[in-house]
PDB file of C-alpha atoms in Angstrom:
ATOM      1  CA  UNK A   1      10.940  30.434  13.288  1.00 42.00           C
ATOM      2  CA  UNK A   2       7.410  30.849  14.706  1.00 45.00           C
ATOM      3  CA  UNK A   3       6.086  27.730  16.862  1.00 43.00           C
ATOM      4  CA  UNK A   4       3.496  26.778  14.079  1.00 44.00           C
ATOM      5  CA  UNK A   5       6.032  26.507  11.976  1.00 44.00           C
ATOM      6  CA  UNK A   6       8.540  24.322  14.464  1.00 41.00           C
ATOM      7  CA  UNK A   7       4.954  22.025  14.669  1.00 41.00           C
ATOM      8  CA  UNK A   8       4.579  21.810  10.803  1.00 43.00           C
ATOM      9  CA  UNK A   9       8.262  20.563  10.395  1.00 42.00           C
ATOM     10  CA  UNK A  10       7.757  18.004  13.476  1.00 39.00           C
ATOM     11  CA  UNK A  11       4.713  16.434  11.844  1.00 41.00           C
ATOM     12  CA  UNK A  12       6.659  16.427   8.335  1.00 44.00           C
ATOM     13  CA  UNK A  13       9.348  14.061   9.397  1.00 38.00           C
ATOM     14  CA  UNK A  14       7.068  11.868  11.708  1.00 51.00           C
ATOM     15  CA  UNK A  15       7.031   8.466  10.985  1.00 85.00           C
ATOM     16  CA  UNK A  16       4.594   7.188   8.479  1.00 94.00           C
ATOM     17  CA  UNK A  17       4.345   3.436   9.500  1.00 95.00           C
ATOM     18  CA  UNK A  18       3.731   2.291  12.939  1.00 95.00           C
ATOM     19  CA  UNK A  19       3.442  -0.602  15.202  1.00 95.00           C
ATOM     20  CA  UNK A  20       1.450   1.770  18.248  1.00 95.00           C
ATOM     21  CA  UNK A  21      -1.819   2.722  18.425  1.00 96.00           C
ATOM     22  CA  UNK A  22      -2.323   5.896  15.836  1.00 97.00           C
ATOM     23  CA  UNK A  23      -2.686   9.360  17.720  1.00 96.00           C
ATOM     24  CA  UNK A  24      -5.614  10.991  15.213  1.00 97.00           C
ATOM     25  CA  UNK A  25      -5.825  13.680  18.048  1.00 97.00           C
ATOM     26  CA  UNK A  26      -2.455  14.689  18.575  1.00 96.00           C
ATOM     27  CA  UNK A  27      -1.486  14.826  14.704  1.00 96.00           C
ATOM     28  CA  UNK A  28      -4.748  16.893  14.068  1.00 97.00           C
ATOM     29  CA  UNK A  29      -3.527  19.492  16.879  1.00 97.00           C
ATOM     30  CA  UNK A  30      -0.296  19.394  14.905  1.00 96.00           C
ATOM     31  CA  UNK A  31      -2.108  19.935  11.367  1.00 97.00           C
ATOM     32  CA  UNK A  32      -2.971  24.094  12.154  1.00 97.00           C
ATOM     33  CA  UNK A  33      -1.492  26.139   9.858  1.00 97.00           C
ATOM     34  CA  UNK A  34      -1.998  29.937  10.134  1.00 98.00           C
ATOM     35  CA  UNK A  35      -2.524  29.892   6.103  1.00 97.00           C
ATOM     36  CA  UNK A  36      -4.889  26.766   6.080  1.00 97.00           C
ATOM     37  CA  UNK A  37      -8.899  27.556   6.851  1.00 98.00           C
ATOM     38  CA  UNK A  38      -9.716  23.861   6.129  1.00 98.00           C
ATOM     39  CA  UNK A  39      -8.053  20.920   7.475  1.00 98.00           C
ATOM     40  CA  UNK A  40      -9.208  17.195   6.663  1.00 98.00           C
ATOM     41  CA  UNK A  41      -8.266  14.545   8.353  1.00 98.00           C
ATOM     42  CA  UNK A  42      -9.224  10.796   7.081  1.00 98.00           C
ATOM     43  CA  UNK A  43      -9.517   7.704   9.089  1.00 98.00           C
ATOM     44  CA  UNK A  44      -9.598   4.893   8.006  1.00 96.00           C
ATOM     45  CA  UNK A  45     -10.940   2.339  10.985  1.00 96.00           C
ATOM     46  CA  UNK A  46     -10.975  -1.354  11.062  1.00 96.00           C
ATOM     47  CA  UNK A  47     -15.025  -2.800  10.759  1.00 94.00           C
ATOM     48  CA  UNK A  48     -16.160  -5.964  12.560  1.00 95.00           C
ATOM     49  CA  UNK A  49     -17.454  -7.317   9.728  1.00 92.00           C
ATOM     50  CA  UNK A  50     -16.583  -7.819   5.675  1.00 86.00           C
ATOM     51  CA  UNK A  51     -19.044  -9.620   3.182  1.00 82.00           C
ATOM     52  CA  UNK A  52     -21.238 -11.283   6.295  1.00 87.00           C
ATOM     53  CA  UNK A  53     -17.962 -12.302   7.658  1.00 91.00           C
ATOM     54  CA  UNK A  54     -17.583 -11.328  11.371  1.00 96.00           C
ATOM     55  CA  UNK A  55     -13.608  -9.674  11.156  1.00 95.00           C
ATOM     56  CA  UNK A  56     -11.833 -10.584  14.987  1.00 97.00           C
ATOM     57  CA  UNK A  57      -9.252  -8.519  14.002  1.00 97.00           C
ATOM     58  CA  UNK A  58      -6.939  -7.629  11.382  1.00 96.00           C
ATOM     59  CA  UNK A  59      -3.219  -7.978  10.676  1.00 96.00           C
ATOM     60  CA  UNK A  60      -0.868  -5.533   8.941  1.00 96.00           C
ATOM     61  CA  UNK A  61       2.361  -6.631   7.292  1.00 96.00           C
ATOM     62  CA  UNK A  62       4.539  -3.844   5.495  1.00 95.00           C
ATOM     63  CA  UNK A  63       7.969  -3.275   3.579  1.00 95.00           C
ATOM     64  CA  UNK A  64       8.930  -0.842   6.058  1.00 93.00           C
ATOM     65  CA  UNK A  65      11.700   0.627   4.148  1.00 91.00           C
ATOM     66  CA  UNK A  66       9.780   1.061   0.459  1.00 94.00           C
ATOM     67  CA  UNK A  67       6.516   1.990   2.513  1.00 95.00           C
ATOM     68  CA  UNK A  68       7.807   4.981   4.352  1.00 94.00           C
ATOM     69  CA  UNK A  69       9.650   6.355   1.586  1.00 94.00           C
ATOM     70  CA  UNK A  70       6.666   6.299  -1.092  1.00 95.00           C
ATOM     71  CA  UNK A  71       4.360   7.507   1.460  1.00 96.00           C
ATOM     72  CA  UNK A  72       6.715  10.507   1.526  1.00 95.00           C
ATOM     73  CA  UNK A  73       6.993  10.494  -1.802  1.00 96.00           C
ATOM     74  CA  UNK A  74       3.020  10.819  -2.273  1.00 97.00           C
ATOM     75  CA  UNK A  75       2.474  13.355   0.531  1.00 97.00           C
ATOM     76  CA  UNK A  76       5.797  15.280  -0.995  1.00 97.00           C
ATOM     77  CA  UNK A  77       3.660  14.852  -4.814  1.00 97.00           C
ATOM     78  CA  UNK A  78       0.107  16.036  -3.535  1.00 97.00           C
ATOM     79  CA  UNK A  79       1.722  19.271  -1.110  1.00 97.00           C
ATOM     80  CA  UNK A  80       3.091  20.520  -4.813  1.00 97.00           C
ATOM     81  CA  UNK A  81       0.410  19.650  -6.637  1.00 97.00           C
ATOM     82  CA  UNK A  82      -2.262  20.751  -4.851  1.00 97.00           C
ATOM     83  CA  UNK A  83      -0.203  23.811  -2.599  1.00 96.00           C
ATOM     84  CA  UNK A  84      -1.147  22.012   0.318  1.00 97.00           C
ATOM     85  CA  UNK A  85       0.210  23.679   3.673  1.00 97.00           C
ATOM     86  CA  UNK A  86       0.430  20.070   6.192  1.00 97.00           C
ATOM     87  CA  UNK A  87       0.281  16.719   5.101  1.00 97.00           C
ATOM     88  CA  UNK A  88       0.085  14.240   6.947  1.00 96.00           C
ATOM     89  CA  UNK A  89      -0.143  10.073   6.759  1.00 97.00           C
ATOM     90  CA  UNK A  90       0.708   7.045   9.543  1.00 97.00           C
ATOM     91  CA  UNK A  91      -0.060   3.469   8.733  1.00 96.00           C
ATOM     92  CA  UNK A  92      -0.594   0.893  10.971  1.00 96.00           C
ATOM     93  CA  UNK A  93       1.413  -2.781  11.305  1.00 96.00           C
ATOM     94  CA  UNK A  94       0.857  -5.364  13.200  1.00 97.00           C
ATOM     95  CA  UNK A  95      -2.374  -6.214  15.144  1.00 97.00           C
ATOM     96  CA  UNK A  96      -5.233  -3.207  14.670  1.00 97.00           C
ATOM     97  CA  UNK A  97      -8.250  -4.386  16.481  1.00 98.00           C
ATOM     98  CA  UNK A  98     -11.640  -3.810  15.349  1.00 98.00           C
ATOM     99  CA  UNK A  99     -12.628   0.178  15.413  1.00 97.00           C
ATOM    100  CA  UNK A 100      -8.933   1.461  15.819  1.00 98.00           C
ATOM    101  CA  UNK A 101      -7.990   3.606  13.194  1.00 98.00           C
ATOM    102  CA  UNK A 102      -5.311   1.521  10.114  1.00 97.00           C
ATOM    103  CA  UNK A 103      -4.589   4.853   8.234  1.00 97.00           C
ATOM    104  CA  UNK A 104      -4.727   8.439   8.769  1.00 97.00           C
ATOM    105  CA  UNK A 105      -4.244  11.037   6.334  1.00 98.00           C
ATOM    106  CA  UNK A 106      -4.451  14.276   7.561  1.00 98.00           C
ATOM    107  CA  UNK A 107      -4.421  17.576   4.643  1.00 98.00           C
ATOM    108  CA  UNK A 108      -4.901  20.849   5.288  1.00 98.00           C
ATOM    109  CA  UNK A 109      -5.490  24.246   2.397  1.00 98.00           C
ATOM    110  CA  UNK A 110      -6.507  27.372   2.296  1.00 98.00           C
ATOM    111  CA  UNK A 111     -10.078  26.528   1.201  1.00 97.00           C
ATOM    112  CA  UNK A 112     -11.817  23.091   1.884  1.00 97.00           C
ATOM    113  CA  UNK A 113     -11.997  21.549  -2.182  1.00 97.00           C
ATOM    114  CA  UNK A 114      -8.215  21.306  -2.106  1.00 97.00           C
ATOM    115  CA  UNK A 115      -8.207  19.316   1.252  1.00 98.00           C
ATOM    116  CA  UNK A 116     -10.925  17.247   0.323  1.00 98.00           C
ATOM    117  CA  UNK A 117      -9.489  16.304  -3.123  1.00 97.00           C
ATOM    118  CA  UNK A 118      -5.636  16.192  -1.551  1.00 98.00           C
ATOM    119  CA  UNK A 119      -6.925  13.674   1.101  1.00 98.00           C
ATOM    120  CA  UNK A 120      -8.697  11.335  -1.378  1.00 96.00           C
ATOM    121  CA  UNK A 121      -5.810  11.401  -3.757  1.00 96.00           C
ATOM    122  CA  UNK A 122      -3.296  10.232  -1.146  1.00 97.00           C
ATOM    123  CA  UNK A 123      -5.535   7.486   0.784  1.00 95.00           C
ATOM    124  CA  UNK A 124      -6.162   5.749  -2.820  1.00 92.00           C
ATOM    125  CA  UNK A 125      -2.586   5.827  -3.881  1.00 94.00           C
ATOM    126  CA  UNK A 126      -1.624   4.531  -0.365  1.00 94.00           C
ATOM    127  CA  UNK A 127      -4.132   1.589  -0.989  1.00 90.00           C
ATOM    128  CA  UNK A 128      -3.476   0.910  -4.490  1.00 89.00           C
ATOM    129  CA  UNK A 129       0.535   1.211  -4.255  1.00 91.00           C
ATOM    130  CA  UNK A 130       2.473   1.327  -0.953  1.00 94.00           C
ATOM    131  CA  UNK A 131       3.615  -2.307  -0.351  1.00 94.00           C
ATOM    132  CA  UNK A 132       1.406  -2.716   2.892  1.00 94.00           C
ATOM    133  CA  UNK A 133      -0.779  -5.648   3.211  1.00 94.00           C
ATOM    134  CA  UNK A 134      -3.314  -6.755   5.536  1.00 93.00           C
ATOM    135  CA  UNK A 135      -4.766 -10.054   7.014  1.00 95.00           C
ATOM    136  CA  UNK A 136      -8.494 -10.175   8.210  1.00 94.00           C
ATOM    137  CA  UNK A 137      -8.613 -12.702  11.154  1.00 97.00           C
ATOM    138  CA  UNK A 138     -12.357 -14.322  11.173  1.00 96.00           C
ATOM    139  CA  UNK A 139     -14.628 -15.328  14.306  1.00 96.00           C
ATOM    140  CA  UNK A 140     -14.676 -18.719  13.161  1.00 96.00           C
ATOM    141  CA  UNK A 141     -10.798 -18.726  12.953  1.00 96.00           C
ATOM    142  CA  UNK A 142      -9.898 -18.380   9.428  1.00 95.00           C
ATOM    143  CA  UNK A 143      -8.289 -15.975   7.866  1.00 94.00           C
ATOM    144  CA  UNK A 144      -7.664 -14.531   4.522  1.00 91.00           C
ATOM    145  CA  UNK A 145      -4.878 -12.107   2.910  1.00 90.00           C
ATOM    146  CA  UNK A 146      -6.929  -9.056   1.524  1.00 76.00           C
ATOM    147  CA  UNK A 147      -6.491  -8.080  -2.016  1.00 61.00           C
ATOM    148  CA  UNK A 148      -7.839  -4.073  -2.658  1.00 56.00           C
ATOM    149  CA  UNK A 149      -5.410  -3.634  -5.448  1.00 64.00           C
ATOM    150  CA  UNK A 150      -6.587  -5.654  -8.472  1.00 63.00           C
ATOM    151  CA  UNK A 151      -6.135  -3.120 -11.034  1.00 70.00           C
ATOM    152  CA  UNK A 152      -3.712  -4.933 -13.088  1.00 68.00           C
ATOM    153  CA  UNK A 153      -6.612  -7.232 -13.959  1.00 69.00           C
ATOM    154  CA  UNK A 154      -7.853  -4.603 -16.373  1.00 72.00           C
ATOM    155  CA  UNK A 155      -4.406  -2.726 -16.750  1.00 77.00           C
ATOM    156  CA  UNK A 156      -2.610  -5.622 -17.490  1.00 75.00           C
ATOM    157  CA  UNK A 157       0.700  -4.067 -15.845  1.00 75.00           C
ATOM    158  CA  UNK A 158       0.994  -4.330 -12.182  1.00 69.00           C
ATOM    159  CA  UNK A 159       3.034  -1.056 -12.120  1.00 68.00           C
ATOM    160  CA  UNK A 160      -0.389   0.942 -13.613  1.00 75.00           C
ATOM    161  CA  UNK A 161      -3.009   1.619 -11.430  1.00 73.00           C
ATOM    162  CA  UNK A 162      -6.985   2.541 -12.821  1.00 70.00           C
ATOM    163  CA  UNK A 163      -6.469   6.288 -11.751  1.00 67.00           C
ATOM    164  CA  UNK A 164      -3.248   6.345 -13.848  1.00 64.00           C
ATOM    165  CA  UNK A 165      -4.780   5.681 -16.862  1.00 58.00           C
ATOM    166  CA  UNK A 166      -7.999   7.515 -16.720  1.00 49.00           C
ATOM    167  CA  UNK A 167      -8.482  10.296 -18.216  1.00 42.00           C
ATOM    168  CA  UNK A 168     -11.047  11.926 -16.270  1.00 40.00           C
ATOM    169  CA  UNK A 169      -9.212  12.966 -13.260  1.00 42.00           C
ATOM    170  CA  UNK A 170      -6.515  11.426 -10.940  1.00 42.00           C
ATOM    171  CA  UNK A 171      -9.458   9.405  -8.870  1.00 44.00           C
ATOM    172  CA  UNK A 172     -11.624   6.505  -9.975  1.00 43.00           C
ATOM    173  CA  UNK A 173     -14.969   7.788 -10.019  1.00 41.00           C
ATOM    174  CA  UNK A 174     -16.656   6.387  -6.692  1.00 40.00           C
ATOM    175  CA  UNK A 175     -19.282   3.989  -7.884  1.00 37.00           C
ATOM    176  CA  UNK A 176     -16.920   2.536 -10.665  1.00 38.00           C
ATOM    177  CA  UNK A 177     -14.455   2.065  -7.953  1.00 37.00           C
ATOM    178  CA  UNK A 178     -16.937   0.135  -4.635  1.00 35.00           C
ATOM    179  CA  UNK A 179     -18.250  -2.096  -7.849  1.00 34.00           C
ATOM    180  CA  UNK A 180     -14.796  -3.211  -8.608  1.00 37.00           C
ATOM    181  CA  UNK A 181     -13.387  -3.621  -4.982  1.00 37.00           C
ATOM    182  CA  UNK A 182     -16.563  -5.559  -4.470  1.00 32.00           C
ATOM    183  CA  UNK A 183     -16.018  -7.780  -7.591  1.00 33.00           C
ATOM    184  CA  UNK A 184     -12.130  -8.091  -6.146  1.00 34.00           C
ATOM    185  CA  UNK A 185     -13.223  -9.189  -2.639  1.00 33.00           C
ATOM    186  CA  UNK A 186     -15.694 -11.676  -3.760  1.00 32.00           C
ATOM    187  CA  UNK A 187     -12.597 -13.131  -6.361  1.00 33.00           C
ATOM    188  CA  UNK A 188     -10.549 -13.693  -3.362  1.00 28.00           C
TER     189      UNK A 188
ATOM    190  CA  UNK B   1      20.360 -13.773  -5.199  1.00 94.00           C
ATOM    191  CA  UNK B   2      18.336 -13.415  -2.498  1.00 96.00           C
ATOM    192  CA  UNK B   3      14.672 -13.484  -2.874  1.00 97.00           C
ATOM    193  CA  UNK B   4      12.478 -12.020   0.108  1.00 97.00           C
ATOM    194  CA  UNK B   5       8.538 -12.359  -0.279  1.00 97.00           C
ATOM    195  CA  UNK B   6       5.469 -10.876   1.957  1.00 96.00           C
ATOM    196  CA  UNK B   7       1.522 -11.628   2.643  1.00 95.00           C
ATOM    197  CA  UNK B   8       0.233 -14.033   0.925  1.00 93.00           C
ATOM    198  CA  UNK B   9       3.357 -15.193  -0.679  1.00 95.00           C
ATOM    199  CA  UNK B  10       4.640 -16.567   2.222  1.00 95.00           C
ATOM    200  CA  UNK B  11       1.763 -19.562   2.073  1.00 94.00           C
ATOM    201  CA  UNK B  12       3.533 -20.310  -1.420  1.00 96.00           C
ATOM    202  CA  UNK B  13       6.978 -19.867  -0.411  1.00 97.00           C
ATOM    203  CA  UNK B  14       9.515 -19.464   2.045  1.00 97.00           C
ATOM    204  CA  UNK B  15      10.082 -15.660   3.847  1.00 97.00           C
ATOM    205  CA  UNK B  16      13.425 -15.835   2.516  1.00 97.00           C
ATOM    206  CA  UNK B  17      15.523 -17.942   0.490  1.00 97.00           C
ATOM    207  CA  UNK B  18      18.246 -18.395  -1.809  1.00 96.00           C
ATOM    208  CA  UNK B  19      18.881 -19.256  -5.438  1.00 95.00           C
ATOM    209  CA  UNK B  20      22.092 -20.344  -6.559  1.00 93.00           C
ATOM    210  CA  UNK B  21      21.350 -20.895 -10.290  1.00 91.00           C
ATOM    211  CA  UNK B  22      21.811 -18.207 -12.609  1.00 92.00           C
ATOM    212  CA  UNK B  23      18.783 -16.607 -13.887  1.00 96.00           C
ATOM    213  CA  UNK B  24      19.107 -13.645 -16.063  1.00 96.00           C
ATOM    214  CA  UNK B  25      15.963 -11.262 -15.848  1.00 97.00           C
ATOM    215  CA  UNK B  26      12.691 -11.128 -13.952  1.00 97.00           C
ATOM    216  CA  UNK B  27      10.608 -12.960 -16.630  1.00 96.00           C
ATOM    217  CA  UNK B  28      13.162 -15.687 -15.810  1.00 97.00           C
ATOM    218  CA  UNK B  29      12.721 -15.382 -12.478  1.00 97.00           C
ATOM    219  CA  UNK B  30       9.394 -15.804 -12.749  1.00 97.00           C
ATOM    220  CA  UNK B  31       9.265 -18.868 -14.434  1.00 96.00           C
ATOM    221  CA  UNK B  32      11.467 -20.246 -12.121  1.00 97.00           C
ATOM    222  CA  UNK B  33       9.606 -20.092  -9.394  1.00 97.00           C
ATOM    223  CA  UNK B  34       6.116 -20.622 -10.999  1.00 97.00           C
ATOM    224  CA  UNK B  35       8.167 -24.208 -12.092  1.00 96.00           C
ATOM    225  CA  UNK B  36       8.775 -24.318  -8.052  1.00 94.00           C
ATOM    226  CA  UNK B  37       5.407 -24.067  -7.175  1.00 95.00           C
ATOM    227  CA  UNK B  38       2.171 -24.125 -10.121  1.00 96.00           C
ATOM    228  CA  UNK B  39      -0.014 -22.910  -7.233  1.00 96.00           C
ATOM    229  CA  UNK B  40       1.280 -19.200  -6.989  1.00 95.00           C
ATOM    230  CA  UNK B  41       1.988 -18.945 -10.902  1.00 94.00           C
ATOM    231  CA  UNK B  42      -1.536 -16.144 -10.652  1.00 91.00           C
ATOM    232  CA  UNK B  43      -0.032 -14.760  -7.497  1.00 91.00           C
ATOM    233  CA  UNK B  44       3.114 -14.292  -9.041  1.00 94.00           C
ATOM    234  CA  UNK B  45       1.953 -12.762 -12.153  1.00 91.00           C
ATOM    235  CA  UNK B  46       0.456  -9.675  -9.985  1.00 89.00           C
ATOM    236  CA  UNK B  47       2.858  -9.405  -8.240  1.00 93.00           C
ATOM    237  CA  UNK B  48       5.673  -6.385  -8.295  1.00 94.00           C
ATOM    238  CA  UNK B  49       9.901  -6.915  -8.375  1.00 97.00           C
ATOM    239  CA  UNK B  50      11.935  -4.589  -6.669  1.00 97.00           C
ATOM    240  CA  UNK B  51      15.820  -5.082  -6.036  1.00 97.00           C
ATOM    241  CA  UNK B  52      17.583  -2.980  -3.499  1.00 92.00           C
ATOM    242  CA  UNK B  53      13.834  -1.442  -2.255  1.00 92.00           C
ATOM    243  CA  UNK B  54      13.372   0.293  -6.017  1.00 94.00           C
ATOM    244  CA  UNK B  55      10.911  -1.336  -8.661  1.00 95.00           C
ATOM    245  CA  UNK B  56      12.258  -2.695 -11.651  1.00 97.00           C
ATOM    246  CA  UNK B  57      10.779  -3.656 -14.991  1.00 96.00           C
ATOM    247  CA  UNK B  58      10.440  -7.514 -16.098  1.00 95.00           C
ATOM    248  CA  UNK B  59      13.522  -7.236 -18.395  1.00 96.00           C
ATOM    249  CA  UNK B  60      15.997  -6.249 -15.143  1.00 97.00           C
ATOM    250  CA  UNK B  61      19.003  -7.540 -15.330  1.00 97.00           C
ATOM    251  CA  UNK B  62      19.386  -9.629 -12.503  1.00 97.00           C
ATOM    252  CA  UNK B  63      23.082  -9.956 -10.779  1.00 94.00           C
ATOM    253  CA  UNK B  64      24.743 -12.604  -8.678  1.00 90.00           C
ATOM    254  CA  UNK B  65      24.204 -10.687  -4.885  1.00 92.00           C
ATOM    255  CA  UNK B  66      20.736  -8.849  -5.979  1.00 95.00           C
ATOM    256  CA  UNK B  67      18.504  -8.458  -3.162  1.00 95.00           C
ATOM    257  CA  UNK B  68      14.827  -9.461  -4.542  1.00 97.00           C
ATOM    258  CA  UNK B  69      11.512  -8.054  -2.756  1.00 97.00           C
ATOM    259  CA  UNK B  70       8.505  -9.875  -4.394  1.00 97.00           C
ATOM    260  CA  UNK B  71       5.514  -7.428  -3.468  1.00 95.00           C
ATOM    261  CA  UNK B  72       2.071  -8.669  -4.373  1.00 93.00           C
ATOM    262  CA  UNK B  73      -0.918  -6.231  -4.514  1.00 87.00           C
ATOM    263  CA  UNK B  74      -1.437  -3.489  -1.891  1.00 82.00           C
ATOM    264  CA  UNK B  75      -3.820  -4.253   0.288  1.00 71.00           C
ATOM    265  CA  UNK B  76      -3.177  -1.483   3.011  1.00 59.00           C
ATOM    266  CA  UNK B  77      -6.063   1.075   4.367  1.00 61.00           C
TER     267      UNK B  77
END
């Protein structure tokens, strides 16, 4: 077994949810793959502010044991679907102040479209499915329990998600999908 | 049964608690608590069931030492 592949098989089995500070640059050293010439890695940070509310922090609550196993599940779904050669995906609990990183998903392909589409397949089924929640702590000292999964408003089921019953592709088309997290925030 | 909740379910309800009556299925379930507390009946509607950490369908049949997760809407990223 070559080292790259020792590497590939230690960032496989890593843990996907966390309660330290997430290490984007030592999982992207471990996401090389001598077969991969495009490797994306998504962030996704913590902003100080949401709808002209100025976010303190926020707060990240998870069912550790169903989380971990469906993120697996997803990253084990997209590397088959999309022949992907690492991915990668840690989640944050607990306290994540603002500008440290909540989520990384890291994919990497032969050839960038895969990566790119991989990544943004996994980071919306993440959102929309893995029982993790999060808390925004305000300046002012309120706080409110985030909502970005309101699908079953228009799905009706809480078990179907918007991408699952399109039919144009596994991903809500992007302006379809800020107007109705926008419309879900303002709800809440 | 044992019902855990999480997030925002735990302004509504306790973290953990126990039922003693017999309730057959998750509709039932449902009911019950949306009897227990009006205020999370919309909550509760969106929310998910899983027993034993697997998602299960309204009409589960629930038994006497099921383990209940109540999971409301993701929220994570």
């Amino acid at each position: 077994m070559t080292a790259s592949a020792l590497s590939l098989q230690a960032v496989e089995v890593s843990q996907c949810i966390s309660s330290e500070p997430l290490d984007l640059a030592g999982l992207l050293a471990k996401s090389h793959h001598p077969l991969a010439g495009a490797v994306v890695l998504f962030s996704g940070d913590v902003r100080d502010n949401n709808l002209g509310n100025h976010v303190d922090y926020l707060e990240y609550e998870a069912k550790e044991s169903m989380a971990a196993k469906m993120i697996q599940e997803i990253l084990l779904e997209a590397k088959e679907r999309w022949n992907l050669n690492i991915a990668v995906a840690q989640h944050r609990i607990g306290k994540v102040a603002v500008g440290e990183c909540a989520v990384v998903v890291i994919t990497a392909t032969p050839h960038r479209r895969e990566a790119y589409e991989a990544n943004r397949h996994i980071i919306d089924r993440i959102k929309h499915e893995v029982p993790i929640w999060k808390c925004e702590y305000f300046k002012d000292g309120s706080k409110k329990w985030g909502g970005n999964c309101n699908c079953h408003d228009i799905t009706g089921d809480p078990n179907k998600h918007l991408y699952e019953t399109s039919t144009s592709g596994s991903d809500l088309p992007a302006p379809m999908k800020e107007e109705f997290t926008g419309s879900i925030t303002r709800r809440v | 049964m044992t019902i855990e909740v999480y997030a925002i379910l735990k302004e509504y309800f306790e973290k953990q608690f126990i039922i003693s009556e017999q309730i057959s299925d998750i509709n039932a379930l449902k009911e019950h608590l949306s009897i227990q507390n009006p205020e999370a009946i919309d909550i509760l509607r969106s929310c998910r069931f899983a027993v034993d950490d697997e998602f299960v369908a309204d009409t589960y049949q629930l038994k006497e030492n099921d383990s209940i997760s109540i999971i409301p809407p993701s929220s994570g990223g």
